[in-house]
Amino acid sequence: MEDPQMNDNDVLVQRTGHLGHLVLNRPQAMNALNHGMVLAVAAALDAWEKDDAVATVLISGAGGRGLCAGGDIVSIYHDARTGGHQSEQFWRDEYHLNARIKRYPKPVVAFMDGVVLGGGVGISAHASHRVVTERSRIGMPETGIGFVPDVGGTYLLSRAPGELGTHAGLTGSMVSGADAIAMGLADYFLDSSLLPTLAAELAERNASSAVARHGQEPPESALINARDWIDAAYSAADAGAIVKRLAGSGVPEAEKAAATILAKSPTAVTVTLEALRRARALGSLEEVLDQELRVSLRALRWPDFAEGIRAQLVDKDRNPAWQPAALADVPAAVVESIFEDLGPDELGLANARNGSVAVQ
């Protein structure tokens, strides 16, 4: 994995009026986050918190294709093959940033336009004012590379209505802007052509009034219309039972979801389901991020993570050899061990908030 140093232009740090604007600027990589970018965003937030001239922070992406396509997974793949030490520090800093955005004392507006995946969700969907558009395609696709949703993704998905988040997490599917609002991943819908106008107004106007002034009625959510079969299937006891219900539902969309899940890493699917159900019972984002680090560090060392990245992003043969190959063969004891406390290596975000009231 690359050194935390980055190209000076990977994050553009701009000030206009009362607005601090952070532009993720790796358009050739769809603004995929590297370690240096995480540190740069965190440093800007630290500086602007103390700057009374900055009233609002805006996070957007350069290049027109999307806010951010996730973390720099290929770098993590190469690092994992040599011990994974830089990946571990990257995740620690990234998860701290996710919590920082959630608790930031000033409004944080995120333009979730275009593709917003994985780490892109983490840097935007914890903001106070989350704006989606007709171009938004938002998702946590980790099960397809033998990994588990992180960056607070299991916190967000576990709090979606009914089992919508479970469906999105297990299938790794992308959702529209309207679906994201219905799931609680976003707040406002806006035509993408109006984003520059809104950005200009944020420099002069209160964030809530500026966003509300341009917000539009979102289109109908396809996911909400599918809640009957989604809730019926994904409430089953385990991943195998979920797939069985989906496949036997007689609903073409559900049958397609079953096939999609069966193509993912069985270990990742099983652990993701457990992570979502545990996250639902936890009280704060910090507690969930602590849990996600436990899972991520152990996932870094299981064979499916390296194999999934190889098949999807390195060799691109799209033919991963998962170990084990079937949901029924994932040992329950292995799943349980993935959630064990890390001892002195715990992330410790929840403990750092002791004595304060957790915000749900």
Tab-separated table of N, CA and C in Angstrom, residues 204-312:
chain	number	residue	atom	x	y	z
A	204	GLU	N	-22.475	31.797	1.251
A	204	GLU	CA	-23.091	33.024	1.756
A	204	GLU	C	-24.261	32.776	2.692
A	205	ARG	N	-24.893	31.632	2.578
A	205	ARG	CA	-26.170	31.389	3.252
A	205	ARG	C	-26.033	30.253	4.263
A	206	ASN	N	-26.883	30.258	5.273
A	206	ASN	CA	-26.970	29.157	6.221
A	206	ASN	C	-27.174	27.838	5.474
A	207	ALA	N	-26.453	26.788	5.897
A	207	ALA	CA	-26.470	25.519	5.159
A	207	ALA	C	-27.873	24.939	5.038
A	208	SER	N	-28.606	24.895	6.139
A	208	SER	CA	-29.936	24.286	6.099
A	208	SER	C	-30.871	25.036	5.166
A	209	SER	N	-30.839	26.357	5.214
A	209	SER	CA	-31.737	27.126	4.349
A	209	SER	C	-31.318	27.020	2.888
A	210	ALA	N	-30.014	26.979	2.626
A	210	ALA	CA	-29.541	26.872	1.242
A	210	ALA	C	-29.941	25.537	0.628
A	211	VAL	N	-29.738	24.456	1.379
A	211	VAL	CA	-30.069	23.132	0.844
A	211	VAL	C	-31.577	22.980	0.694
A	212	ALA	N	-32.329	23.431	1.697
A	212	ALA	CA	-33.784	23.316	1.626
A	212	ALA	C	-34.357	24.138	0.477
A	213	ARG	N	-33.737	25.266	0.196
A	213	ARG	CA	-34.214	26.148	-0.879
A	213	ARG	C	-34.170	25.446	-2.240
A	214	HIS	N	-33.176	24.579	-2.435
A	214	HIS	CA	-33.020	23.919	-3.733
A	214	HIS	C	-33.531	22.481	-3.750
A	215	GLY	N	-33.834	21.931	-2.574
A	215	GLY	CA	-34.272	20.542	-2.512
A	215	GLY	C	-35.555	20.300	-3.290
A	216	GLN	N	-35.639	19.122	-3.892
A	216	GLN	CA	-36.791	18.758	-4.717
A	216	GLN	C	-37.420	17.471	-4.194
A	217	GLU	N	-38.635	17.217	-4.595
A	217	GLU	CA	-39.292	15.964	-4.246
A	217	GLU	C	-38.576	14.822	-4.967
A	218	PRO	N	-38.086	13.818	-4.232
A	218	PRO	CA	-37.381	12.721	-4.914
A	218	PRO	C	-38.349	11.850	-5.699
A	219	PRO	N	-37.849	11.170	-6.714
A	219	PRO	CA	-38.688	10.199	-7.432
A	219	PRO	C	-39.111	9.068	-6.496
A	220	GLU	N	-40.000	8.248	-6.973
A	220	GLU	CA	-40.453	7.104	-6.190
A	220	GLU	C	-39.301	6.125	-5.980
A	221	SER	N	-39.229	5.560	-4.784
A	221	SER	CA	-38.184	4.590	-4.461
A	221	SER	C	-38.612	3.184	-4.860
A	222	ALA	N	-37.824	2.567	-5.724
A	222	ALA	CA	-38.114	1.187	-6.136
A	222	ALA	C	-37.958	0.221	-4.968
A	223	LEU	N	-36.999	0.497	-4.088
A	223	LEU	CA	-36.775	-0.396	-2.950
A	223	LEU	C	-37.960	-0.400	-1.997
A	224	ILE	N	-38.522	0.772	-1.738
A	224	ILE	CA	-39.683	0.839	-0.849
A	224	ILE	C	-40.822	-0.014	-1.409
A	225	ASN	N	-40.978	0.012	-2.711
A	225	ASN	CA	-42.032	-0.783	-3.344
A	225	ASN	C	-41.758	-2.282	-3.271
A	226	ALA	N	-40.508	-2.646	-2.973
A	226	ALA	CA	-40.142	-4.066	-2.879
A	226	ALA	C	-40.049	-4.548	-1.436
A	227	ARG	N	-40.486	-3.715	-0.492
A	227	ARG	CA	-40.280	-4.057	0.911
A	227	ARG	C	-40.966	-5.344	1.338
A	228	ASP	N	-42.088	-5.683	0.759
A	228	ASP	CA	-42.794	-6.888	1.207
A	228	ASP	C	-41.916	-8.123	1.065
A	229	TRP	N	-41.362	-8.341	-0.130
A	229	TRP	CA	-40.541	-9.546	-0.300
A	229	TRP	C	-39.178	-9.402	0.352
A	230	ILE	N	-38.654	-8.187	0.408
A	230	ILE	CA	-37.364	-7.978	1.074
A	230	ILE	C	-37.479	-8.284	2.561
A	231	ASP	N	-38.480	-7.715	3.228
A	231	ASP	CA	-38.634	-7.949	4.663
A	231	ASP	C	-38.934	-9.416	4.957
A	232	ALA	N	-39.742	-10.039	4.119
A	232	ALA	CA	-40.101	-11.442	4.349
A	232	ALA	C	-38.894	-12.362	4.224
A	233	ALA	N	-38.032	-12.099	3.259
A	233	ALA	CA	-36.889	-12.987	3.019
A	233	ALA	C	-35.742	-12.731	3.982
A	234	TYR	N	-35.385	-11.469	4.165
A	234	TYR	CA	-34.159	-11.159	4.905
A	234	TYR	C	-34.323	-11.214	6.421
A	235	SER	N	-35.530	-11.487	6.887
A	235	SER	CA	-35.728	-11.692	8.321
A	235	SER	C	-35.465	-13.138	8.727
A	236	ALA	N	-35.101	-13.981	7.781
A	236	ALA	CA	-34.795	-15.389	8.082
A	236	ALA	C	-33.587	-15.490	9.008
A	237	ALA	N	-33.438	-16.657	9.617
A	237	ALA	CA	-32.458	-16.825	10.690
A	237	ALA	C	-31.011	-16.690	10.242
A	238	ASP	N	-30.690	-17.165	9.045
A	238	ASP	CA	-29.302	-17.132	8.599
A	238	ASP	C	-29.245	-16.908	7.094
A	239	ALA	N	-28.040	-16.764	6.581
A	239	ALA	CA	-27.878	-16.421	5.164
A	239	ALA	C	-28.430	-17.512	4.251
A	240	GLY	N	-28.221	-18.767	4.615
A	240	GLY	CA	-28.746	-19.854	3.799
A	240	GLY	C	-30.262	-19.826	3.722
A	241	ALA	N	-30.898	-19.548	4.857
A	241	ALA	CA	-32.362	-19.474	4.886
A	241	ALA	C	-32.870	-18.264	4.106
A	242	ILE	N	-32.121	-17.168	4.146
A	242	ILE	CA	-32.485	-15.986	3.362
A	242	ILE	C	-32.490	-16.320	1.875
A	243	VAL	N	-31.424	-16.955	1.414
A	243	VAL	CA	-31.331	-17.322	-0.005
A	243	VAL	C	-32.470	-18.268	-0.388
A	244	LYS	N	-32.786	-19.204	0.484
A	244	LYS	CA	-33.870	-20.151	0.195
A	244	LYS	C	-35.200	-19.423	0.044
A	245	ARG	N	-35.466	-18.470	0.928
A	245	ARG	CA	-36.717	-17.707	0.835
A	245	ARG	C	-36.751	-16.871	-0.443
A	246	LEU	N	-35.630	-16.238	-0.761
A	246	LEU	CA	-35.574	-15.425	-1.977
A	246	LEU	C	-35.826	-16.277	-3.218
A	247	ALA	N	-35.131	-17.407	-3.279
A	247	ALA	CA	-35.225	-18.264	-4.466
A	247	ALA	C	-36.610	-18.872	-4.628
A	248	GLY	N	-37.301	-19.086	-3.516
A	248	GLY	CA	-38.612	-19.717	-3.582
A	248	GLY	C	-39.777	-18.756	-3.524
A	249	SER	N	-39.493	-17.477	-3.635
A	249	SER	CA	-40.540	-16.464	-3.462
A	249	SER	C	-41.469	-16.331	-4.660
A	250	GLY	N	-41.002	-16.728	-5.828
A	250	GLY	CA	-41.781	-16.509	-7.034
A	250	GLY	C	-41.702	-15.097	-7.568
A	251	VAL	N	-40.868	-14.261	-6.938
A	251	VAL	CA	-40.680	-12.873	-7.376
A	251	VAL	C	-39.377	-12.799	-8.169
A	252	PRO	N	-39.411	-12.415	-9.437
A	252	PRO	CA	-38.183	-12.402	-10.246
A	252	PRO	C	-37.047	-11.596	-9.621
A	253	GLU	N	-37.350	-10.436	-9.037
A	253	GLU	CA	-36.303	-9.623	-8.406
A	253	GLU	C	-35.673	-10.361	-7.234
A	254	ALA	N	-36.490	-11.065	-6.473
A	254	ALA	CA	-35.988	-11.819	-5.330
A	254	ALA	C	-35.123	-12.985	-5.784
A	255	GLU	N	-35.552	-13.663	-6.829
A	255	GLU	CA	-34.758	-14.771	-7.366
A	255	GLU	C	-33.407	-14.280	-7.876
A	256	LYS	N	-33.399	-13.096	-8.471
A	256	LYS	CA	-32.140	-12.501	-8.927
A	256	LYS	C	-31.239	-12.166	-7.743
A	257	ALA	N	-31.842	-11.672	-6.652
A	257	ALA	CA	-31.066	-11.365	-5.447
A	257	ALA	C	-30.437	-12.626	-4.870
A	258	ALA	N	-31.176	-13.733	-4.897
A	258	ALA	CA	-30.631	-15.003	-4.402
A	258	ALA	C	-29.405	-15.410	-5.198
A	259	ALA	N	-29.492	-15.316	-6.513
A	259	ALA	CA	-28.354	-15.672	-7.363
A	259	ALA	C	-27.177	-14.740	-7.118
A	260	THR	N	-27.465	-13.472	-6.898
A	260	THR	CA	-26.403	-12.497	-6.625
A	260	THR	C	-25.667	-12.847	-5.344
A	261	ILE	N	-26.412	-13.159	-4.292
A	261	ILE	CA	-25.790	-13.499	-3.010
A	261	ILE	C	-24.947	-14.764	-3.138
A	262	LEU	N	-25.442	-15.742	-3.869
A	262	LEU	CA	-24.703	-17.000	-4.030
A	262	LEU	C	-23.398	-16.820	-4.797
A	263	ALA	N	-23.277	-15.726	-5.550
A	263	ALA	CA	-22.031	-15.459	-6.278
A	263	ALA	C	-20.998	-14.745	-5.413
A	264	LYS	N	-21.422	-14.235	-4.251
A	264	LYS	CA	-20.513	-13.511	-3.364
A	264	LYS	C	-19.742	-14.489	-2.481
A	265	SER	N	-18.759	-13.961	-1.767
A	265	SER	CA	-18.008	-14.779	-0.818
A	265	SER	C	-18.936	-15.288	0.281
A	266	PRO	N	-19.069	-16.605	0.450
A	266	PRO	CA	-19.930	-17.123	1.519
A	266	PRO	C	-19.519	-16.635	2.904
A	267	THR	N	-18.208	-16.565	3.142
A	267	THR	CA	-17.750	-16.064	4.436
A	267	THR	C	-18.139	-14.608	4.614
A	268	ALA	N	-17.914	-13.793	3.593
A	268	ALA	CA	-18.236	-12.371	3.688
A	268	ALA	C	-19.734	-12.148	3.872
A	269	VAL	N	-20.555	-12.906	3.168
A	269	VAL	CA	-22.010	-12.777	3.304
A	269	VAL	C	-22.445	-13.137	4.720
A	270	THR	N	-21.921	-14.240	5.239
A	270	THR	CA	-22.298	-14.692	6.578
A	270	THR	C	-21.866	-13.693	7.640
A	271	VAL	N	-20.648	-13.192	7.527
A	271	VAL	CA	-20.143	-12.226	8.506
A	271	VAL	C	-20.875	-10.890	8.369
A	272	THR	N	-21.193	-10.484	7.151
A	272	THR	CA	-21.929	-9.236	6.951
A	272	THR	C	-23.298	-9.295	7.621
A	273	LEU	N	-23.998	-10.399	7.462
A	273	LEU	CA	-25.302	-10.542	8.107
A	273	LEU	C	-25.168	-10.436	9.620
A	274	GLU	N	-24.175	-11.107	10.178
A	274	GLU	CA	-23.954	-11.049	11.622
A	274	GLU	C	-23.565	-9.636	12.052
A	275	ALA	N	-22.724	-8.969	11.266
A	275	ALA	CA	-22.297	-7.606	11.598
A	275	ALA	C	-23.476	-6.642	11.599
A	276	LEU	N	-24.362	-6.778	10.624
A	276	LEU	CA	-25.539	-5.907	10.557
A	276	LEU	C	-26.452	-6.133	11.752
A	277	ARG	N	-26.649	-7.368	12.122
A	277	ARG	CA	-27.546	-7.656	13.248
A	277	ARG	C	-26.943	-7.208	14.571
A	278	ARG	N	-25.636	-7.330	14.705
A	278	ARG	CA	-24.988	-6.810	15.912
A	278	ARG	C	-25.002	-5.283	15.922
A	279	ALA	N	-24.780	-4.679	14.764
A	279	ALA	CA	-24.772	-3.213	14.681
A	279	ALA	C	-26.124	-2.632	15.063
A	280	ARG	N	-27.177	-3.319	14.702
A	280	ARG	CA	-28.533	-2.849	15.018
A	280	ARG	C	-28.735	-2.748	16.523
A	281	ALA	N	-28.040	-3.594	17.275
A	281	ALA	CA	-28.190	-3.607	18.729
A	281	ALA	C	-27.235	-2.647	19.431
A	282	LEU	N	-26.270	-2.097	18.703
A	282	LEU	CA	-25.319	-1.160	19.297
A	282	LEU	C	-25.883	0.255	19.253
A	283	GLY	N	-25.452	1.097	20.199
A	283	GLY	CA	-26.093	2.396	20.350
A	283	GLY	C	-25.553	3.518	19.506
A	284	SER	N	-24.280	3.492	19.172
A	284	SER	CA	-23.674	4.655	18.528
A	284	SER	C	-22.817	4.248	17.338
A	285	LEU	N	-22.536	5.218	16.490
A	285	LEU	CA	-21.627	4.986	15.364
A	285	LEU	C	-20.268	4.530	15.869
A	286	GLU	N	-19.797	5.129	16.969
A	286	GLU	CA	-18.473	4.770	17.480
A	286	GLU	C	-18.392	3.302	17.872
A	287	GLU	N	-19.431	2.794	18.517
A	287	GLU	CA	-19.438	1.378	18.883
A	287	GLU	C	-19.380	0.491	17.637
A	288	VAL	N	-20.100	0.896	16.605
A	288	VAL	CA	-20.115	0.100	15.378
A	288	VAL	C	-18.766	0.171	14.665
A	289	LEU	N	-18.150	1.342	14.627
A	289	LEU	CA	-16.824	1.459	14.015
A	289	LEU	C	-15.795	0.619	14.766
A	290	ASP	N	-15.901	0.573	16.092
A	290	ASP	CA	-15.015	-0.306	16.862
A	290	ASP	C	-15.196	-1.755	16.411
A	291	GLN	N	-16.454	-2.162	16.244
A	291	GLN	CA	-16.735	-3.525	15.776
A	291	GLN	C	-16.195	-3.737	14.367
A	292	GLU	N	-16.366	-2.743	13.506
A	292	GLU	CA	-15.924	-2.890	12.118
A	292	GLU	C	-14.417	-3.066	12.011
A	293	LEU	N	-13.648	-2.414	12.885
A	293	LEU	CA	-12.197	-2.624	12.825
A	293	LEU	C	-11.845	-4.060	13.187
A	294	ARG	N	-12.524	-4.615	14.196
A	294	ARG	CA	-12.274	-6.019	14.545
A	294	ARG	C	-12.487	-6.913	13.322
A	295	VAL	N	-13.588	-6.674	12.628
A	295	VAL	CA	-13.918	-7.491	11.461
A	295	VAL	C	-12.931	-7.243	10.321
A	296	SER	N	-12.625	-5.982	10.059
A	296	SER	CA	-11.750	-5.648	8.923
A	296	SER	C	-10.359	-6.244	9.087
A	297	LEU	N	-9.800	-6.147	10.288
A	297	LEU	CA	-8.444	-6.662	10.497
A	297	LEU	C	-8.394	-8.174	10.320
A	298	ARG	N	-9.460	-8.841	10.708
A	298	ARG	CA	-9.473	-10.297	10.526
A	298	ARG	C	-9.787	-10.670	9.084
A	299	ALA	N	-10.623	-9.869	8.437
A	299	ALA	CA	-10.916	-10.119	7.020
A	299	ALA	C	-9.677	-9.939	6.155
A	300	LEU	N	-8.803	-9.035	6.557
A	300	LEU	CA	-7.572	-8.780	5.812
A	300	LEU	C	-6.740	-10.049	5.673
A	301	ARG	N	-6.913	-10.964	6.626
A	301	ARG	CA	-6.072	-12.158	6.663
A	301	ARG	C	-6.797	-13.429	6.225
A	302	TRP	N	-8.086	-13.318	5.870
A	302	TRP	CA	-8.731	-14.524	5.364
A	302	TRP	C	-8.553	-14.587	3.848
A	303	PRO	N	-8.555	-15.788	3.280
A	303	PRO	CA	-8.197	-15.927	1.859
A	303	PRO	C	-9.158	-15.247	0.892
A	304	ASP	N	-10.420	-15.109	1.259
A	304	ASP	CA	-11.399	-14.568	0.314
A	304	ASP	C	-11.160	-13.107	-0.038
A	305	PHE	N	-10.582	-12.325	0.876
A	305	PHE	CA	-10.366	-10.909	0.590
A	305	PHE	C	-9.362	-10.743	-0.546
A	306	ALA	N	-8.211	-11.379	-0.414
A	306	ALA	CA	-7.205	-11.289	-1.477
A	306	ALA	C	-7.727	-11.900	-2.778
A	307	GLU	N	-8.449	-13.007	-2.663
A	307	GLU	CA	-8.975	-13.674	-3.858
A	307	GLU	C	-10.039	-12.824	-4.550
A	308	GLY	N	-10.885	-12.174	-3.764
A	308	GLY	CA	-11.924	-11.335	-4.347
A	308	GLY	C	-11.360	-10.137	-5.079
A	309	ILE	N	-10.360	-9.490	-4.495
A	309	ILE	CA	-9.723	-8.347	-5.161
A	309	ILE	C	-8.990	-8.814	-6.413
A	310	ARG	N	-8.313	-9.953	-6.293
A	310	ARG	CA	-7.614	-10.483	-7.474
A	310	ARG	C	-8.584	-10.689	-8.637
A	311	ALA	N	-9.706	-11.352	-8.339
A	311	ALA	CA	-10.645	-11.718	-9.400
A	311	ALA	C	-11.375	-10.512	-9.987
A	312	GLN	N	-11.672	-9.522	-9.145
A	312	GLN	CA	-12.464	-8.381	-9.617
A	312	GLN	C	-11.618	-7.221	-10.131
